[in-house]
PDB file of C-alpha atoms in Angstrom:
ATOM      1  CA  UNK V   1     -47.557  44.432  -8.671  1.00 47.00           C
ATOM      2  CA  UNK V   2     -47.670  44.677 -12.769  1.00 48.00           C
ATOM      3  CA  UNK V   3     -48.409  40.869 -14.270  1.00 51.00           C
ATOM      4  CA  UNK V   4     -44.743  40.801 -15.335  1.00 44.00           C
ATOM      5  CA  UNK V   5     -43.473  41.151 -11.887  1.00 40.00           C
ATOM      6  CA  UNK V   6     -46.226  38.497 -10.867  1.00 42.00           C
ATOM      7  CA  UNK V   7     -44.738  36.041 -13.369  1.00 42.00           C
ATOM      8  CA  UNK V   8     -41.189  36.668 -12.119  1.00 40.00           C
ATOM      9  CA  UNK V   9     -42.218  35.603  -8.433  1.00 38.00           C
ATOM     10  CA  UNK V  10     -44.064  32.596  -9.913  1.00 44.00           C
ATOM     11  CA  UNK V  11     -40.653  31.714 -11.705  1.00 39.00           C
ATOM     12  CA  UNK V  12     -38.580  32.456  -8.872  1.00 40.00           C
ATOM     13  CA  UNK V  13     -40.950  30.268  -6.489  1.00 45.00           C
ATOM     14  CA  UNK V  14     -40.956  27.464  -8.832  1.00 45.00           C
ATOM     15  CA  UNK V  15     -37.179  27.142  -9.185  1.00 42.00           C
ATOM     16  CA  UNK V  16     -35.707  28.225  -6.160  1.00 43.00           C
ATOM     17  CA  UNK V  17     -38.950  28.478  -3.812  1.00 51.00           C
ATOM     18  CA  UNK V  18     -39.507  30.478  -0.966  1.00 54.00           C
ATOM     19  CA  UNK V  19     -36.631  33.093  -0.148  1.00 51.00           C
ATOM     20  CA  UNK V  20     -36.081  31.394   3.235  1.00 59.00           C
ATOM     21  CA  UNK V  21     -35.697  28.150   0.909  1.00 58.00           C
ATOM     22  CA  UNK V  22     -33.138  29.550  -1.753  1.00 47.00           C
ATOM     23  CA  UNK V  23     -31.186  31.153   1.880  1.00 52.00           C
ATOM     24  CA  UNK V  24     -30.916  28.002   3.337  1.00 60.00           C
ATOM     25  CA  UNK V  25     -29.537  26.285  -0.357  1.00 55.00           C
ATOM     26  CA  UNK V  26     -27.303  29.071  -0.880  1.00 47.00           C
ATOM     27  CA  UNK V  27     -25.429  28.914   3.105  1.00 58.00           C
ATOM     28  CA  UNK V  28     -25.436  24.801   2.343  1.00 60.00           C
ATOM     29  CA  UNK V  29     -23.569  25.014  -0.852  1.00 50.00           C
ATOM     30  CA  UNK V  30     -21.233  28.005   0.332  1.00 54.00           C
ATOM     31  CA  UNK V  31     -21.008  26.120   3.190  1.00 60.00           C
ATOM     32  CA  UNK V  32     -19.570  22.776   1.099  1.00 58.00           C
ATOM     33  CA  UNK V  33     -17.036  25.329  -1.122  1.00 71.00           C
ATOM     34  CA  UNK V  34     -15.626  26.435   2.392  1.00 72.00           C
ATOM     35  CA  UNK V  35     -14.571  22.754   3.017  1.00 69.00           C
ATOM     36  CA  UNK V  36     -14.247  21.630   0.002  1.00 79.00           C
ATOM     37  CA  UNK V  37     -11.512  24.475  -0.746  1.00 82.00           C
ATOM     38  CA  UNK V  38      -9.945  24.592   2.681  1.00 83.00           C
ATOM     39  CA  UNK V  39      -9.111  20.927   2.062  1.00 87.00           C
ATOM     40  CA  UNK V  40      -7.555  21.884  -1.769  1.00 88.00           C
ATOM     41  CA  UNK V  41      -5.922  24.647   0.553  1.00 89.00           C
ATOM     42  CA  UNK V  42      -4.390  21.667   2.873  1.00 91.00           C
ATOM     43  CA  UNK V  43      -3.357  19.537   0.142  1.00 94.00           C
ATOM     44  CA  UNK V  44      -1.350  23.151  -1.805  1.00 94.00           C
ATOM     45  CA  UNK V  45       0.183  23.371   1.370  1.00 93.00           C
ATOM     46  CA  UNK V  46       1.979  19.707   1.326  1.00 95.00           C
ATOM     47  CA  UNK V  47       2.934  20.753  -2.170  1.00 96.00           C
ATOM     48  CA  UNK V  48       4.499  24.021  -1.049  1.00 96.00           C
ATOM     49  CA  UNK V  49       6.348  22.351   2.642  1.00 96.00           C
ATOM     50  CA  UNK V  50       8.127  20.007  -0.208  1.00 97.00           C
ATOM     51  CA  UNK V  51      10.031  23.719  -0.876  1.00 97.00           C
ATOM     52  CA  UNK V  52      11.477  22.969   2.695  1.00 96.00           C
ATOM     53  CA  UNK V  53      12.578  19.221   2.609  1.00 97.00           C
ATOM     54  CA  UNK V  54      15.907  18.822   1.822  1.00 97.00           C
ATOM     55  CA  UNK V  55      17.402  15.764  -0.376  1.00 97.00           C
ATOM     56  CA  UNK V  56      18.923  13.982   2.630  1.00 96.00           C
ATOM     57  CA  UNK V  57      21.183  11.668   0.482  1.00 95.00           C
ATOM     58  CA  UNK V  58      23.171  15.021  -0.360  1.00 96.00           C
ATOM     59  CA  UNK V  59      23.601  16.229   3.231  1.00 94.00           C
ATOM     60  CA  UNK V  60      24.212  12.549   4.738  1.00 94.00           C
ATOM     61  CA  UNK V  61      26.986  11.810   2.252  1.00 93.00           C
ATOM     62  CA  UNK V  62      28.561  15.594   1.253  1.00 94.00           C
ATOM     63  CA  UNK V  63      27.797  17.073   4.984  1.00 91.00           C
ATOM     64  CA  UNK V  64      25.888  20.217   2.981  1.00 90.00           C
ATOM     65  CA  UNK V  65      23.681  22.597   5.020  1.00 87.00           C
ATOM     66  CA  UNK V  66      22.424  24.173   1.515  1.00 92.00           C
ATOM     67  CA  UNK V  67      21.283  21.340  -0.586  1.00 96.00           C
ATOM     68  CA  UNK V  68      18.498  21.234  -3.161  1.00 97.00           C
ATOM     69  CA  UNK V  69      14.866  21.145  -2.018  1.00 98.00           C
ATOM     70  CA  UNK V  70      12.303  18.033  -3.046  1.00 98.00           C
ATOM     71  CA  UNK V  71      10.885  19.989  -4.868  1.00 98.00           C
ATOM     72  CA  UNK V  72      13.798  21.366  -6.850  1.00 98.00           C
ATOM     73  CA  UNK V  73      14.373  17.693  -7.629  1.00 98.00           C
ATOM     74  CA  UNK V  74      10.622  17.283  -8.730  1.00 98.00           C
ATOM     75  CA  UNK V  75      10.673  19.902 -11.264  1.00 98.00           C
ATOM     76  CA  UNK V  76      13.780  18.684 -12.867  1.00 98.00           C
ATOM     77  CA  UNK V  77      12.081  15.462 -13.004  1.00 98.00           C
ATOM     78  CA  UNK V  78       8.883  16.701 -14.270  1.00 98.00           C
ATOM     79  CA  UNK V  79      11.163  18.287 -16.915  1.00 98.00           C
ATOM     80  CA  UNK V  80      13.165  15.138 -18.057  1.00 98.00           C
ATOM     81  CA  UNK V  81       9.809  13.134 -18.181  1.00 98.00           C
ATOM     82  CA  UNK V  82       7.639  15.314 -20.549  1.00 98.00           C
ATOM     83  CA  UNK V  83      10.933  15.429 -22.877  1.00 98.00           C
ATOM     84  CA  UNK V  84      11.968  11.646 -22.784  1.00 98.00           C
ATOM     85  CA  UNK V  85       7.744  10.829 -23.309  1.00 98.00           C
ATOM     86  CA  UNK V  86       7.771  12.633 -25.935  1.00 98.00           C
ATOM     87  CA  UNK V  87      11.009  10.869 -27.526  1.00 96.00           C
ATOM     88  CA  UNK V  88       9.042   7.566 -26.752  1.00 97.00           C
ATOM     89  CA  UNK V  89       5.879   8.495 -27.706  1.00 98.00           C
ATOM     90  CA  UNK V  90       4.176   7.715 -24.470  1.00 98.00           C
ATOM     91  CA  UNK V  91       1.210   8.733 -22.665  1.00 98.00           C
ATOM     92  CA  UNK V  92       3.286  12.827 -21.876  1.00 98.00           C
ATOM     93  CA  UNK V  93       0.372  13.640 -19.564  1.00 98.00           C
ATOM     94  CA  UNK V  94       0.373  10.831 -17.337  1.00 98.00           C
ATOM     95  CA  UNK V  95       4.079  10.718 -16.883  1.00 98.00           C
ATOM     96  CA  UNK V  96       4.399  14.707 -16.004  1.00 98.00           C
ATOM     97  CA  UNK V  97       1.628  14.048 -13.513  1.00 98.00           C
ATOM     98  CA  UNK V  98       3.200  11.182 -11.809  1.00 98.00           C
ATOM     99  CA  UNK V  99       6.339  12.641 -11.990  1.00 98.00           C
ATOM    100  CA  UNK V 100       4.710  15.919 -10.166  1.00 98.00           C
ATOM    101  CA  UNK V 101       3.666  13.587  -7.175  1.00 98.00           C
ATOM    102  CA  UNK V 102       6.062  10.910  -7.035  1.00 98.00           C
ATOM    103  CA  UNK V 103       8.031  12.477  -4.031  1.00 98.00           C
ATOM    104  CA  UNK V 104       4.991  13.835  -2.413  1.00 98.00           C
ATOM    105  CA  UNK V 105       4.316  11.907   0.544  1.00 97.00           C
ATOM    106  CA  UNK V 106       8.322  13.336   1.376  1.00 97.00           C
ATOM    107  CA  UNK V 107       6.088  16.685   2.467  1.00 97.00           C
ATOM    108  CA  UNK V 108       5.383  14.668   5.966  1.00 97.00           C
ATOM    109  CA  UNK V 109       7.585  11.570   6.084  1.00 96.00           C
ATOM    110  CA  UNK V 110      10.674  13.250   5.141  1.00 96.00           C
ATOM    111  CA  UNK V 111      13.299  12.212   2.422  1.00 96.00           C
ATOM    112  CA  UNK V 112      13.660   9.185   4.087  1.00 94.00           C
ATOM    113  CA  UNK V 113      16.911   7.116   2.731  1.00 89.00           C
ATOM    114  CA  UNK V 114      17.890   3.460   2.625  1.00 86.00           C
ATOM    115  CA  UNK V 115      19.851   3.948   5.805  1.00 86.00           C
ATOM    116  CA  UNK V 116      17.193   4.898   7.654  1.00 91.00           C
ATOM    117  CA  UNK V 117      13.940   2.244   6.724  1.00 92.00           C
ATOM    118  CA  UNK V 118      13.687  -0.338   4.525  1.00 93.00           C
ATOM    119  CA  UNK V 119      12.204  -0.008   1.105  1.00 90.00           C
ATOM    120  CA  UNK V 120       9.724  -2.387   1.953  1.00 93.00           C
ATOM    121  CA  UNK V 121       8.245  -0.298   5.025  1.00 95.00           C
ATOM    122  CA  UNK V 122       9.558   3.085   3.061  1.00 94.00           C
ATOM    123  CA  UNK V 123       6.824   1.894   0.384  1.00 94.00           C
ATOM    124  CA  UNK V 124       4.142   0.757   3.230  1.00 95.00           C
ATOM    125  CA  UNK V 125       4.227   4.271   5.020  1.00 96.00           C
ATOM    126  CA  UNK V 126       4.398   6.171   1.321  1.00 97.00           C
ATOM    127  CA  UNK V 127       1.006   4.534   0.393  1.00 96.00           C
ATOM    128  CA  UNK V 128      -0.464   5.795   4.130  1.00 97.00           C
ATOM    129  CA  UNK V 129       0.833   9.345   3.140  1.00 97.00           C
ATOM    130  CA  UNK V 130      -0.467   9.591   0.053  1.00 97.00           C
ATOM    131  CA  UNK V 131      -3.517   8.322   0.841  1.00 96.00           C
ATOM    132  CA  UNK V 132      -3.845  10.851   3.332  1.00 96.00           C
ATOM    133  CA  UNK V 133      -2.872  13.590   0.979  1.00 96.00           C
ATOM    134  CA  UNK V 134      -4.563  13.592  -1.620  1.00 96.00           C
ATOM    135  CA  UNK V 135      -8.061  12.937   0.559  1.00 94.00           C
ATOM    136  CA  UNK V 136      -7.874  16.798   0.667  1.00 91.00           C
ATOM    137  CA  UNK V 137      -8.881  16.347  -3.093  1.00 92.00           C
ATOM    138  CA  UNK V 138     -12.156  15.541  -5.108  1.00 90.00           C
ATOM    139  CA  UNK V 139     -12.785  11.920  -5.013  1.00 90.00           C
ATOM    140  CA  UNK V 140     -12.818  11.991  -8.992  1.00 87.00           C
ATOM    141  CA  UNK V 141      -9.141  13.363  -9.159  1.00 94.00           C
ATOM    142  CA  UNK V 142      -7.776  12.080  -6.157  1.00 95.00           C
ATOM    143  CA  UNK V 143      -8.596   8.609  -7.217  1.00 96.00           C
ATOM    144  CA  UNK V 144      -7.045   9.066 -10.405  1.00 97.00           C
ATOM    145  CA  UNK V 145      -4.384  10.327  -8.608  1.00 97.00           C
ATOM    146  CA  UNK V 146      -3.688   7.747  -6.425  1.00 97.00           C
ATOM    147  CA  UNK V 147      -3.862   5.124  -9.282  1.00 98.00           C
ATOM    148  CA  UNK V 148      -0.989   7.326 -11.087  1.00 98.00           C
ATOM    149  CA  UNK V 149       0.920   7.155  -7.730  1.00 97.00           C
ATOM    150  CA  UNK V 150       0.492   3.505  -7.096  1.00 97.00           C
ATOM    151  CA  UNK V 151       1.399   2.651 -11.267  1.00 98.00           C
ATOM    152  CA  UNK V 152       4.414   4.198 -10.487  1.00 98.00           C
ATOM    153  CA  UNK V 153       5.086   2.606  -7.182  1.00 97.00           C
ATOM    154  CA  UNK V 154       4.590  -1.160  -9.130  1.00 96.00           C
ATOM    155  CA  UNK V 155       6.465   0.097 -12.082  1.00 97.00           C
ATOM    156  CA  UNK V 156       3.515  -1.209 -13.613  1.00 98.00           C
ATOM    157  CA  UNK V 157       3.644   0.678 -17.126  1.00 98.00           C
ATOM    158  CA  UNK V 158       6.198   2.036 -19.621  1.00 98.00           C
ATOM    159  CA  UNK V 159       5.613   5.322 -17.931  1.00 98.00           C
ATOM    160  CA  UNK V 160       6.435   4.631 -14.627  1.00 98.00           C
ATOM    161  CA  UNK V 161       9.487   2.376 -15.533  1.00 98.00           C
ATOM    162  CA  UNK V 162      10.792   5.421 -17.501  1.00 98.00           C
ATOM    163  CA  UNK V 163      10.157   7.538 -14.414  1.00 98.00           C
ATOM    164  CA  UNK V 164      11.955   5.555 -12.286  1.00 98.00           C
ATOM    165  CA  UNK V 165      15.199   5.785 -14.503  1.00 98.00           C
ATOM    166  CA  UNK V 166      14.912   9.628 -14.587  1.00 98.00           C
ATOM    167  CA  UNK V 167      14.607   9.910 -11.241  1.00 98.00           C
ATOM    168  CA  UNK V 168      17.852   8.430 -11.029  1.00 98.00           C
ATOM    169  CA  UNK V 169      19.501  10.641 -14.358  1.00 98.00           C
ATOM    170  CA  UNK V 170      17.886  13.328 -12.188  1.00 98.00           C
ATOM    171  CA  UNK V 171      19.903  12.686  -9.326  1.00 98.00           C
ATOM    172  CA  UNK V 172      23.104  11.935 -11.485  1.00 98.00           C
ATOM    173  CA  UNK V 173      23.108  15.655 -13.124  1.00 98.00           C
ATOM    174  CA  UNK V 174      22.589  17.059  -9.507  1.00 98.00           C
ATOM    175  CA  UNK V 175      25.473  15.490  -8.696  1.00 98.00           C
ATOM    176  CA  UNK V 176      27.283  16.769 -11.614  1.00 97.00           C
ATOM    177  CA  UNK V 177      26.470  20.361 -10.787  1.00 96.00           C
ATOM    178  CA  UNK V 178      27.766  19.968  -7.907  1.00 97.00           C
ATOM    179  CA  UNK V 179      31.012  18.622  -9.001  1.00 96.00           C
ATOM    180  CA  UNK V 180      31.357  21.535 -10.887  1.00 96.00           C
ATOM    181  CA  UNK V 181      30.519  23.799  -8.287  1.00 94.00           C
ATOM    182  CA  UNK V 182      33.917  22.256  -6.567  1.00 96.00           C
ATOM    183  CA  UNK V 183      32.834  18.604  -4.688  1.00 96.00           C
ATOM    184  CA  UNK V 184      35.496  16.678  -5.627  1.00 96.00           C
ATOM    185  CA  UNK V 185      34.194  13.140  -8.060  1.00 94.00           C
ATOM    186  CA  UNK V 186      35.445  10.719  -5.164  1.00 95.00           C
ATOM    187  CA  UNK V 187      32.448  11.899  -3.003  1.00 96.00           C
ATOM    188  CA  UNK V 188      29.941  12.464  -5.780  1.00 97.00           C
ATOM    189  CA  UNK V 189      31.233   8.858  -6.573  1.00 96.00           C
ATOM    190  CA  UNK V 190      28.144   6.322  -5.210  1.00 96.00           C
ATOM    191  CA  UNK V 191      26.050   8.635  -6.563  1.00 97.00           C
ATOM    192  CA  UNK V 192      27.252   8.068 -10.109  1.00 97.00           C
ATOM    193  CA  UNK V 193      27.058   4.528  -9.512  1.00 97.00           C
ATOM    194  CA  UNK V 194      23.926   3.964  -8.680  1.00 97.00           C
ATOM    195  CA  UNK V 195      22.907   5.851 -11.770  1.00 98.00           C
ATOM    196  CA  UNK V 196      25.237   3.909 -13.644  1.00 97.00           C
ATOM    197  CA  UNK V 197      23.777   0.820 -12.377  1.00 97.00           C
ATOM    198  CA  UNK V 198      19.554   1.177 -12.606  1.00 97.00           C
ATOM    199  CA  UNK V 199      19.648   3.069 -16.080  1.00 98.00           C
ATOM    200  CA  UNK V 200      19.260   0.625 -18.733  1.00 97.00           C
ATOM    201  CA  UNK V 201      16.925   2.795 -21.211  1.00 97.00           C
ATOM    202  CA  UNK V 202      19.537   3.442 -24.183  1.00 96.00           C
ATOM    203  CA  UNK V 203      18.627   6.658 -24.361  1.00 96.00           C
ATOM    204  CA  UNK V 204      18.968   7.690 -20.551  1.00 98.00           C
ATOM    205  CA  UNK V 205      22.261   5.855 -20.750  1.00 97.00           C
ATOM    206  CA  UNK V 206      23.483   7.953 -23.732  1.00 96.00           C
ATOM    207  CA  UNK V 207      22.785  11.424 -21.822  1.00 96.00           C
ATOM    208  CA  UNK V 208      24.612  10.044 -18.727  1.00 97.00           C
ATOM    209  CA  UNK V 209      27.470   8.434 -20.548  1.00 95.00           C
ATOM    210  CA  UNK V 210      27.906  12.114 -22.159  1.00 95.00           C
ATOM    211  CA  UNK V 211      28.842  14.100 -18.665  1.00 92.00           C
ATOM    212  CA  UNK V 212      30.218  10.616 -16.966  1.00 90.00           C
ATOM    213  CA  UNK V 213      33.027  10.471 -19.148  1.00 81.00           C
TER     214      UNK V 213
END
C-alpha cells in the first residue's frame, strides 16, 4: 500500500478504530434512530387520530352525525391565538404551540364533556395523557412541552389566560356557522352563553358582540 493509503488507515483507526468497531457504533446508533423515530412516529399518530374525534358538545346537544373534528377546532384555535398575540404583543410562539396541544390528550380520552366527568378528574386524567404522549418525544422538547401544557392548564400566564378565552370565541363562531348553515339560535343558544359568559378580554368580547347581535 502507497504511504498515503497507510496514513488513511492510521486516520481511520484512530477515529473510528477497527472496522468491526465502527460496525458495531454504526448498528448502535441506527439502532437508537429506529426507536427514537418510531416513538416521534407514535406521538404523529395521536396528532393525526385527533382528525377522528368528534366535538361531542355538538353531537350531545344538536344530535349531528357530521360534526367538526378536534382537530378542526385546534387549527381554528391555533389561528385566533397567533392573531390576538400579536394584537397583545405576547410571547406568538408559545401561545401557537400551546394552542397546537391543548386538546391533545382528546386523541385517547375522548372529548370528554362536563356531563360526563368532572373538571377536577377531567384535568387529573389530561395530565396522565399527556404525560404519556409526549414521552414519545425527546426529553428536551417534550419537557418543554409539557411545561407549555401544564401553563395552560393553571392559566398561569397572559398566554394561557388568552387561550382559554379563544377557545371559547372558537367554539362561539362554530356555532355561528352552523346557525347559518340552518340550526335554528334556540339550540345553538347555551353555546352562545357560555361564550358570553367566560370572555372578558375587550377585544374577544368586541369580535363576539359583532356576530351575537
Amino acid at each position: 500500500a502507497s504511504d498515503v493509503y497507510k496514513r488513511q488507515l492510521s486516520y481511520s483507526d484512530e477515529f473510528f478504530g477497527t472496522a468491526d468497531d465502527f460496525a458495531k457504533t454504526f448498528e448502535k446508533i441506527y439502532e437508537y434512530d429506529q426507536i427514537r423515530y418510531f416513538m416521534i412516529l407514535n406521538f404523529f399518530r395521536r396528532v393525526i387520530e385527533l382528525k377522528t374525534v368528534p366535538r361531542q358538545g355538538w353531537k350531545d346537544k344538536l344530535g349531528l352525525n357530521d360534526v367538526e373534528s378536534v382537530a378542526e377546532h385546534t387549527y381554528s384555535t391555533a389561528i385566533l391565538s397567533m392573531i390576538f398575540s400579536d394584537l397583545h404583543g405576547f410571547d406568538t410562539e408559545k401561545i401557537i404551540k400551546m394552542a397546537l396541544i391543548h386538546d391533545l390528550a382528546e386523541s385517547v380520552i375522548g372529548d370528554l364533556t362536563p356531563n360526563q366527568i368532572p373538571k377536577n378528574k377531567k384535568n387529573k386524567l389530561e395530565n396522565t395523557t399527556m404525560k404519556q404522549i409526549l414521552k414519545n418525544l425527546p426529553k428536551k422538547i417534550s419537557n418543554d412541552y409539557y411545561h407549555i401544557w401544564d401553563e395552560y392548564q393553571k392559566k398561569s400566564s397572559n398566554e394561557s389566560i388568552l387561550l382559554h378565552e379563544i377557545d371559547k370565541l372558537e367554539m362561539a363562531l362554530q356555532a355561528k356557522f352552523y346557525q347559518d348553515q340552518g340550526i335554528s339560535e334556540k339550540d345553538l343558544r347555551s353555546f352562545f352563553a357560555t361564550a358570553d359568559s367566560q370572555i372578558t378580554n375587550k377585544h374577544l368580547r368586541q369580535l363576539l358582540r359583532s356576530f351575537l347581535e
